[in-house]
CSV table of N, CA and C and ligand atoms in Angstrom, one decimal:
chain,number,residue,atom,x,y,z
A,1,MET,N,37.0,110.9,133.5
A,1,MET,CA,35.8,111.6,133.4
A,1,MET,C,34.5,110.9,134.3
A,2,VAL,N,34.1,111.3,135.3
A,2,VAL,CA,33.2,110.6,136.3
A,2,VAL,C,31.7,111.2,136.5
A,3,CYS,N,30.8,110.5,136.0
A,3,CYS,CA,29.8,111.2,136.5
A,3,CYS,C,28.9,110.0,137.5
A,4,LEU,N,27.5,109.9,137.4
A,4,LEU,CA,27.1,108.9,138.4
A,4,LEU,C,26.7,107.6,137.6
A,5,GLY,N,26.0,107.8,136.5
A,5,GLY,CA,25.5,106.4,135.8
A,5,GLY,C,26.7,106.1,134.8
A,6,ASN,N,27.6,106.9,134.4
A,6,ASN,CA,28.3,106.5,133.2
A,6,ASN,C,27.6,106.6,131.8
A,7,ILE,N,26.5,107.3,131.7
A,7,ILE,CA,25.9,107.0,130.4
A,7,ILE,C,25.3,108.2,129.8
A,8,CYS,N,25.5,109.4,130.6
A,8,CYS,CA,25.0,110.6,130.1
A,8,CYS,C,26.1,111.7,129.8
A,9,ARG,N,26.7,112.1,131.1
A,9,ARG,CA,27.5,113.4,131.2
A,9,ARG,C,29.1,113.0,130.6
A,10,SER,N,29.5,111.9,131.6
A,10,SER,CA,31.0,111.6,131.6
A,10,SER,C,31.3,110.7,130.0
A,11,PRO,N,30.4,110.1,129.4
A,11,PRO,CA,30.7,109.8,128.1
A,11,PRO,C,31.0,110.7,127.1
A,12,LEU,N,30.1,111.9,127.3
A,12,LEU,CA,30.3,113.0,126.3
A,12,LEU,C,31.6,113.6,126.6
A,13,ALA,N,32.0,113.6,128.0
A,13,ALA,CA,33.3,114.5,128.4
A,13,ALA,C,34.4,113.7,127.9
A,14,GLU,N,34.3,112.4,127.9
A,14,GLU,CA,35.2,111.4,127.2
A,14,GLU,C,35.4,111.6,125.8
A,15,GLY,N,34.2,111.7,125.0
A,15,GLY,CA,34.4,111.8,123.7
A,15,GLY,C,34.9,113.0,123.2
A,16,ILE,N,34.7,114.0,123.9
A,16,ILE,CA,34.6,115.4,123.4
A,16,ILE,C,36.3,115.6,123.8
A,17,LEU,N,37.1,115.3,124.8
A,17,LEU,CA,38.4,115.3,125.2
A,17,LEU,C,39.0,114.6,124.3
A,18,LYS,N,38.7,113.4,124.0
A,18,LYS,CA,39.6,112.7,123.3
A,18,LYS,C,39.5,113.4,121.7
A,19,SER,N,38.6,114.0,121.4
A,19,SER,CA,38.5,114.7,120.0
A,19,SER,C,39.4,116.0,120.1
A,20,LYS,N,40.0,116.3,121.2
A,20,LYS,CA,40.8,117.4,121.3
A,20,LYS,C,42.4,117.2,121.5
A,21,VAL,N,42.5,116.0,121.7
A,21,VAL,CA,43.9,115.7,122.1
A,21,VAL,C,44.6,114.5,121.4
A,22,SER,N,45.9,114.3,121.5
A,22,SER,CA,46.4,113.2,120.8
A,22,SER,C,46.0,111.9,121.3
A,23,GLU,N,46.1,110.9,120.5
A,23,GLU,CA,45.5,109.4,121.0
A,23,GLU,C,46.5,108.9,121.9
A,24,ALA,N,47.8,109.5,122.0
A,24,ALA,CA,48.7,108.9,123.1
A,24,ALA,C,48.2,109.4,124.5
A,25,ILE,N,47.5,110.2,124.7
A,25,ILE,CA,46.7,110.5,125.9
A,25,ILE,C,45.7,109.6,126.2
A,26,PHE,N,45.8,108.9,127.3
A,26,PHE,CA,44.7,108.0,127.6
A,26,PHE,C,43.5,108.5,128.3
A,27,ILE,N,42.4,108.5,127.8
A,27,ILE,CA,41.1,109.1,128.4
A,27,ILE,C,40.1,108.1,128.3
A,28,ASP,N,39.3,108.1,129.6
A,28,ASP,CA,38.3,107.1,130.0
A,28,ASP,C,37.2,107.8,130.6
A,29,SER,N,36.1,107.1,131.1
A,29,SER,CA,35.1,107.7,131.8
A,29,SER,C,34.4,106.3,132.6
A,30,ALA,N,33.8,106.9,133.6
A,30,ALA,CA,33.3,106.0,134.5
A,30,ALA,C,32.1,106.4,135.5
A,31,GLY,N,31.4,105.6,136.0
A,31,GLY,CA,30.2,106.1,137.0
A,31,GLY,C,30.6,105.7,138.4
A,32,THR,N,30.1,106.4,139.3
A,32,THR,CA,30.3,106.2,140.8
A,32,THR,C,29.2,105.3,141.0
A,33,ALA,N,28.1,105.1,140.6
A,33,ALA,CA,27.1,104.1,140.6
A,33,ALA,C,27.3,103.0,139.5
A,34,ALA,N,26.6,101.8,139.9
A,34,ALA,CA,26.9,100.5,139.0
A,34,ALA,C,25.7,100.3,138.1
A,35,TYR,N,24.5,101.0,138.3
A,35,TYR,CA,23.3,100.9,137.7
A,35,TYR,C,23.5,100.5,136.3
A,36,HIS,N,24.3,101.2,135.7
A,36,HIS,CA,24.2,101.1,134.1
A,36,HIS,C,25.5,100.3,133.5
A,37,VAL,N,26.2,99.5,134.3
A,37,VAL,CA,27.6,98.8,133.9
A,37,VAL,C,27.2,98.0,132.7
A,38,GLY,N,28.1,98.2,131.6
A,38,GLY,CA,28.0,97.5,130.5
A,38,GLY,C,27.1,98.1,129.5
A,39,ASN,N,26.4,99.2,129.8
A,39,ASN,CA,25.4,99.9,128.7
A,39,ASN,C,26.2,100.7,127.9
A,40,LEU,N,25.5,100.9,127.0
A,40,LEU,CA,25.9,101.9,125.9
A,40,LEU,C,25.6,103.3,126.5
A,41,PRO,N,26.3,104.3,126.0
A,41,PRO,CA,25.6,105.6,126.4
A,41,PRO,C,24.2,106.0,126.2
A,42,ASP,N,23.6,106.8,126.9
A,42,ASP,CA,22.2,107.0,126.9
A,42,ASP,C,21.9,107.8,125.0
A,43,VAL,N,21.0,107.3,124.5
A,43,VAL,CA,20.9,107.5,123.0
A,43,VAL,C,20.8,109.2,123.0
A,44,ARG,N,20.3,110.1,123.8
A,44,ARG,CA,20.4,111.4,123.8
A,44,ARG,C,22.0,111.7,123.8
A,45,SER,N,22.7,111.3,124.5
A,45,SER,CA,24.2,111.5,124.5
A,45,SER,C,24.8,111.3,123.4
A,46,ILE,N,24.5,110.0,122.8
A,46,ILE,CA,25.1,109.6,121.4
A,46,ILE,C,24.7,110.8,120.5
A,47,GLU,N,23.3,111.0,120.4
A,47,GLU,CA,22.8,112.0,119.4
A,47,GLU,C,23.5,113.3,119.4
A,48,VAL,N,23.7,113.8,120.5
A,48,VAL,CA,24.1,115.2,120.7
A,48,VAL,C,25.7,115.2,120.3
A,49,ALA,N,26.3,114.1,120.6
A,49,ALA,CA,27.7,113.9,120.2
A,49,ALA,C,27.8,113.9,118.7
A,50,LEU,N,27.2,113.3,118.1
A,50,LEU,CA,27.0,113.0,116.7
A,50,LEU,C,26.8,114.3,115.9
A,51,LYS,N,25.9,115.0,116.4
A,51,LYS,CA,25.2,116.3,116.0
A,51,LYS,C,26.8,117.1,115.7
A,52,HIS,N,27.7,116.8,116.8
A,52,HIS,CA,28.8,117.8,116.7
A,52,HIS,C,30.0,116.8,115.9
A,53,GLY,N,29.8,116.0,115.6
A,53,GLY,CA,30.6,115.1,114.9
A,53,GLY,C,31.6,114.1,115.7
A,54,ILE,N,30.9,113.7,116.8
A,54,ILE,CA,31.8,112.8,117.8
A,54,ILE,C,31.1,111.4,117.9
A,55,ASP,N,31.8,110.4,117.6
A,55,ASP,CA,31.1,109.2,118.0
A,55,ASP,C,31.4,108.4,119.2
A,56,ILE,N,30.3,108.3,120.0
A,56,ILE,CA,30.7,107.8,121.4
A,56,ILE,C,29.8,106.7,121.5
A,57,SER,N,29.4,105.8,120.4
A,57,SER,CA,28.6,104.7,120.5
A,57,SER,C,29.4,103.4,120.9
A,58,GLN,N,30.8,103.3,120.9
A,58,GLN,CA,31.5,102.4,121.2
A,58,GLN,C,31.5,102.5,122.7
A,59,GLN,N,31.5,103.5,123.3
A,59,GLN,CA,31.8,103.4,124.8
A,59,GLN,C,30.8,102.6,125.4
A,60,ARG,N,31.1,101.9,126.6
A,60,ARG,CA,30.5,101.0,127.7
A,60,ARG,C,30.5,101.5,128.9
A,61,ALA,N,29.5,101.6,129.8
A,61,ALA,CA,29.7,102.0,130.9
A,61,ALA,C,30.4,101.2,131.9
A,62,ARG,N,31.3,101.7,133.0
A,62,ARG,CA,31.9,101.0,133.9
A,62,ARG,C,31.8,101.7,135.1
A,63,LYS,N,32.2,101.0,136.5
A,63,LYS,CA,32.0,101.8,137.8
A,63,LYS,C,33.4,102.4,138.1
A,64,PHE,N,33.4,103.4,138.6
A,64,PHE,CA,34.8,103.9,139.2
A,64,PHE,C,35.6,103.2,140.2
A,65,THR,N,36.6,102.8,140.2
A,65,THR,CA,37.2,102.1,141.4
A,65,THR,C,38.4,102.7,142.0
A,66,GLU,N,38.9,102.4,143.2
A,66,GLU,CA,40.1,103.1,143.5
A,66,GLU,C,41.3,102.7,142.8
A,67,LYS,N,41.1,101.5,141.8
A,67,LYS,CA,42.4,101.4,140.9
A,67,LYS,C,42.4,102.6,140.0
A,68,ASP,N,41.4,103.2,139.6
A,68,ASP,CA,41.5,104.5,138.9
A,68,ASP,C,42.4,105.5,139.3
A,69,PHE,N,42.5,105.5,140.7
A,69,PHE,CA,43.7,106.4,141.3
A,69,PHE,C,44.9,106.1,140.7
A,70,ASP,N,45.1,104.7,140.5
A,70,ASP,CA,46.6,104.4,140.1
A,70,ASP,C,46.8,104.6,138.5
A,71,ASP,N,45.6,104.5,137.7
A,71,ASP,CA,45.8,104.3,136.5
A,71,ASP,C,45.7,105.8,135.7
A,72,PHE,N,45.1,106.9,136.4
A,72,PHE,CA,45.0,108.0,135.8
A,72,PHE,C,45.8,109.2,136.8
A,73,ASP,N,46.2,110.2,135.9
A,73,ASP,CA,46.7,111.6,136.5
A,73,ASP,C,45.7,112.4,137.3
A,74,LEU,N,44.7,112.5,136.1
A,74,LEU,CA,43.7,113.6,136.6
A,74,LEU,C,42.4,112.8,136.6
A,75,ILE,N,41.5,113.2,137.6
A,75,ILE,CA,40.2,112.6,137.5
A,75,ILE,C,39.0,113.8,137.8
A,76,TYR,N,38.2,113.9,136.8
A,76,TYR,CA,37.2,114.9,136.7
A,76,TYR,C,35.9,114.5,137.1
A,77,ALA,N,35.2,115.1,138.1
A,77,ALA,CA,34.0,114.7,138.4
A,77,ALA,C,33.0,115.7,138.0
A,78,MET,N,31.7,115.3,137.3
A,78,MET,CA,31.0,116.2,136.8
A,78,MET,C,30.1,117.1,137.8
A,79,ASP,N,30.0,116.5,138.9
A,79,ASP,CA,29.1,117.2,140.1
A,79,ASP,C,29.8,116.9,141.3
A,80,GLN,N,29.4,117.8,142.2
A,80,GLN,CA,29.7,117.7,143.7
A,80,GLN,C,29.4,116.3,144.5
A,81,SER,N,28.6,115.9,144.1
A,81,SER,CA,28.2,114.5,144.7
A,81,SER,C,29.2,113.5,144.0
A,82,ASN,N,29.4,113.5,142.8
A,82,ASN,CA,30.3,112.4,142.2
A,82,ASN,C,31.7,112.7,142.9
A,83,TYR,N,32.0,114.0,143.2
A,83,TYR,CA,33.4,114.5,143.5
A,83,TYR,C,33.5,113.8,144.9
A,84,GLN,N,32.4,113.8,145.8
A,84,GLN,CA,32.4,113.4,147.4
A,84,GLN,C,32.5,111.8,147.2
A,85,ASP,N,31.9,111.1,146.2
A,85,ASP,CA,31.9,109.7,146.2
A,85,ASP,C,33.3,109.2,145.7
A,86,ILE,N,34.0,110.0,144.9
A,86,ILE,CA,35.3,109.6,144.6
A,86,ILE,C,36.4,109.9,145.5
A,87,ILE,N,36.2,110.8,146.2
A,87,ILE,CA,37.1,111.3,147.6
A,87,ILE,C,36.8,110.3,148.5
A,88,ALA,N,35.5,109.5,148.8
A,88,ALA,CA,35.4,108.5,149.8
A,88,ALA,C,36.1,107.3,149.2
A,89,LEU,N,36.6,107.1,148.1
A,89,LEU,CA,37.4,105.9,147.8
A,89,LEU,C,38.7,106.2,147.5
A,90,SER,N,39.0,107.4,147.9
A,90,SER,CA,40.6,107.7,148.0
A,90,SER,C,41.4,107.2,149.0
A,91,ARG,N,42.5,106.9,149.1
A,91,ARG,CA,43.5,106.2,150.0
A,91,ARG,C,44.4,107.3,150.5
A,92,THR,N,44.9,108.2,149.7
A,92,THR,CA,46.0,109.1,150.1
A,92,THR,C,45.9,110.3,149.7
A,93,LYS,N,46.6,111.3,150.1
A,93,LYS,CA,46.5,112.9,149.8
A,93,LYS,C,46.8,113.0,148.2
A,94,GLU,N,47.8,112.1,147.7
A,94,GLU,CA,48.0,112.0,146.3
A,94,GLU,C,46.7,111.5,145.6
A,95,ASP,N,46.0,110.7,146.0
A,95,ASP,CA,44.5,110.3,145.3
A,95,ASP,C,43.9,111.4,145.1
A,96,ARG,N,43.5,112.2,146.3
A,96,ARG,CA,42.6,113.5,146.5
A,96,ARG,C,43.2,114.3,145.5
A,97,GLN,N,44.4,114.7,145.5
A,97,GLN,CA,44.8,115.8,144.7
A,97,GLN,C,44.7,115.5,142.9
A,98,LYS,N,44.4,114.4,142.8
A,98,LYS,CA,43.9,114.1,141.2
A,98,LYS,C,42.5,114.6,140.9
A,99,ALA,N,41.6,114.5,141.7
A,99,ALA,CA,40.4,114.7,141.7
A,99,ALA,C,39.9,116.1,141.7
A,100,GLN,N,39.2,116.6,140.8
A,100,GLN,CA,38.7,118.0,140.7
A,100,GLN,C,37.5,118.2,140.1
A,101,LEU,N,36.4,119.0,140.3
A,101,LEU,CA,35.2,119.3,139.5
A,101,LEU,C,35.6,120.0,138.3
A,102,ILE,N,35.0,119.2,137.2
A,102,ILE,CA,35.5,119.6,135.8
A,102,ILE,C,35.2,121.1,135.5
A,103,LEU,N,34.2,121.8,136.1
A,103,LEU,CA,33.7,123.3,135.6
A,103,LEU,C,34.5,124.2,136.3
A,104,ASN,N,35.4,123.7,137.3
A,104,ASN,CA,36.6,124.7,138.0
A,104,ASN,C,37.5,124.9,137.0
A,105,GLU,N,37.5,124.0,136.0
A,105,GLU,CA,38.6,124.4,134.9
A,105,GLU,C,38.1,125.8,133.9
A,106,ILE,N,36.9,126.0,134.3
A,106,ILE,CA,36.3,127.2,133.4
A,106,ILE,C,36.1,128.4,134.4
A,107,ASN,N,35.6,128.2,135.8
A,107,ASN,CA,35.3,129.1,136.7
A,107,ASN,C,36.0,128.5,137.9
A,108,THR,N,37.3,128.9,138.2
A,108,THR,CA,37.9,128.5,139.2
A,108,THR,C,37.3,128.7,140.6
A,109,ASN,N,37.3,127.5,141.3
A,109,ASN,CA,36.9,127.5,142.7
A,109,ASN,C,35.3,127.8,142.8
A,110,ALA,N,34.6,127.8,141.6
A,110,ALA,CA,33.2,128.3,141.8
A,110,ALA,C,32.3,126.9,142.1
A,111,ASN,N,32.9,125.9,142.1
A,111,ASN,CA,32.3,124.7,142.3
A,111,ASN,C,31.0,124.4,141.7
A,112,GLN,N,30.9,124.7,140.4
A,112,GLN,CA,29.5,124.6,139.6
A,112,GLN,C,29.4,123.0,139.1
A,113,ASP,N,28.3,122.7,139.2
A,113,ASP,CA,27.9,121.2,138.6
A,113,ASP,C,27.5,121.4,137.4
A,114,VAL,N,28.0,120.2,136.7
A,114,VAL,CA,27.5,119.8,135.3
A,114,VAL,C,26.0,119.1,135.7
A,115,PRO,N,24.9,120.1,135.1
A,115,PRO,CA,23.8,119.4,135.7
A,115,PRO,C,23.1,118.1,134.9
A,116,ASP,N,22.8,117.0,136.0
A,116,ASP,CA,22.4,115.8,135.3
A,116,ASP,C,21.2,115.8,134.5
A,117,PRO,N,21.4,115.5,133.1
A,117,PRO,CA,20.3,115.7,132.2
A,117,PRO,C,19.5,114.5,132.1
A,118,TYR,N,19.7,113.4,132.8
A,118,TYR,CA,19.2,112.2,132.6
A,118,TYR,C,17.4,112.4,132.7
A,119,TYR,N,16.9,113.2,133.8
A,119,TYR,CA,15.3,113.2,133.8
A,119,TYR,C,14.7,114.6,132.9
A,120,GLY,N,15.8,115.3,132.5
A,120,GLY,CA,15.1,116.3,131.9
A,120,GLY,C,14.9,116.6,130.3
A,121,GLU,N,14.7,117.7,129.8
A,121,GLU,CA,14.5,117.6,128.3
A,121,GLU,C,15.6,117.4,127.5
A,122,ASP,N,15.4,117.2,126.3
A,122,ASP,CA,16.5,116.8,125.3
A,122,ASP,C,17.5,118.0,125.2
A,123,ASN,N,16.8,119.4,125.6
A,123,ASN,CA,17.9,120.4,125.2
A,123,ASN,C,19.0,120.5,126.3
A,124,GLY,N,18.5,119.5,127.4
A,124,GLY,CA,19.6,119.6,128.4
A,124,GLY,C,21.1,118.9,128.0
A,125,PHE,N,20.8,118.1,127.2
A,125,PHE,CA,22.1,117.6,126.6
A,125,PHE,C,22.9,118.4,125.7
A,126,GLU,N,22.2,119.2,125.0
A,126,GLU,CA,23.0,120.2,124.3
A,126,GLU,C,23.8,121.1,125.4
A,127,ASN,N,22.9,121.5,126.2
A,127,ASN,CA,23.5,122.6,127.2
A,127,ASN,C,24.9,121.7,127.9
A,128,VAL,N,24.4,120.5,128.2
A,128,VAL,CA,25.8,119.9,128.9
A,128,VAL,C,27.0,119.8,127.8
A,129,TYR,N,26.6,119.5,126.6
A,129,TYR,CA,27.6,119.4,125.5
A,129,TYR,C,28.5,120.8,125.6
A,130,GLN,N,27.5,121.9,125.7
A,130,GLN,CA,28.5,123.0,125.4
A,130,GLN,C,29.2,123.4,126.5
A,131,MET,N,28.8,123.1,128.0
A,131,MET,CA,29.8,123.3,129.1
A,131,MET,C,31.0,122.2,129.0
A,132,LEU,N,30.6,121.2,128.6
A,132,LEU,CA,31.9,120.1,128.6
A,132,LEU,C,32.8,120.5,127.6
A,133,ASP,N,32.4,121.0,126.2
A,133,ASP,CA,33.3,121.5,125.3
A,133,ASP,C,34.0,122.6,125.8
A,134,GLU,N,33.7,123.4,126.6
A,134,GLU,CA,34.4,124.6,126.9
A,134,GLU,C,35.3,124.2,128.0
A,135,ALA,N,35.0,123.5,128.9
A,135,ALA,CA,35.8,122.7,129.9
A,135,ALA,C,37.0,122.1,129.3
A,136,CYS,N,36.7,121.1,128.4
A,136,CYS,CA,37.6,120.1,127.7
A,136,CYS,C,38.6,121.0,126.9
A,137,GLU,N,38.1,122.1,126.3
A,137,GLU,CA,39.3,123.0,125.6
A,137,GLU,C,40.1,123.5,126.7
A,138,VAL,N,39.8,123.7,127.7
A,138,VAL,CA,40.9,124.4,128.7
A,138,VAL,C,41.9,123.0,129.1
A,139,ILE,N,41.0,122.0,129.3
A,139,ILE,CA,41.8,120.9,129.7
A,139,ILE,C,43.0,120.3,128.7
A,140,ALA,N,42.4,120.2,127.2
A,140,ALA,CA,43.3,119.9,126.3
A,140,ALA,C,44.6,120.9,126.2
A,141,SER,N,44.4,122.0,126.4
A,141,SER,CA,45.4,123.2,126.3
A,141,SER,C,46.4,122.8,127.4
A,142,LYS,N,46.1,122.5,128.4
A,142,LYS,CA,47.1,122.1,129.7
A,142,LYS,C,47.4,120.8,129.3
A,143,ILE,N,47.1,119.6,129.0
A,143,ILE,CA,47.8,118.5,128.9
A,143,ILE,C,48.4,118.1,127.5
A,144,GLN,N,47.8,118.6,126.6
A,144,GLN,CA,48.6,118.4,125.2
A,144,GLN,C,50.1,118.7,125.0
B,1,LIG,P1,24.9,110.4,134.3
B,1,LIG,O1,23.4,110.3,134.2
B,1,LIG,O2,25.4,110.3,135.7
B,1,LIG,O3,25.2,111.5,133.7
B,1,LIG,O4,25.1,109.2,133.4
B,1,LIG,C1,22.5,109.6,135.2
B,1,LIG,C2,22.4,108.4,134.4
B,1,LIG,C3,21.5,107.6,135.1
B,1,LIG,C4,20.9,107.8,136.4
B,1,LIG,C5,21.3,109.1,136.7
B,1,LIG,C6,22.0,109.9,136.2
B,1,LIG,N1,20.1,106.8,137.1
B,1,LIG,O5,19.7,107.3,138.0
B,1,LIG,O6,19.9,105.7,136.6
């Protein structure tokens, strides 16, 4: 699960998908930017996850690297900018085939973005939660 800062959207996506699949499936998140490396998720993401019974407070932000193409089978970008940044780090066609926009799991080929809630109102986080919950339900049914 990849967003820009790895403190708002992708930590939620990680927590939500983990809540829907076996612990045997390794799920992680990262950011394409390094601004927040080592930080906890944004308190607004922690709170909206807790409201839905999910604890993401143990997560720490890290930066997406090309090694992630070796470590993961599927790489979900939260928005088109993150997707382009991931593709820029890819080395092969196989790398590129692992990356996709997460909301395309709900609306195929619509190329919709999960809106960045960082500078917005608190209800932006609930909105993001609902989108990610729907997408993760589809992902879980595919990979479980
Ligand atoms: P995220 O949100 O990509 O969903 O983690 C953001 C977090 C921080 C910043 C931008 C987006 N920032 O500019 O610091």
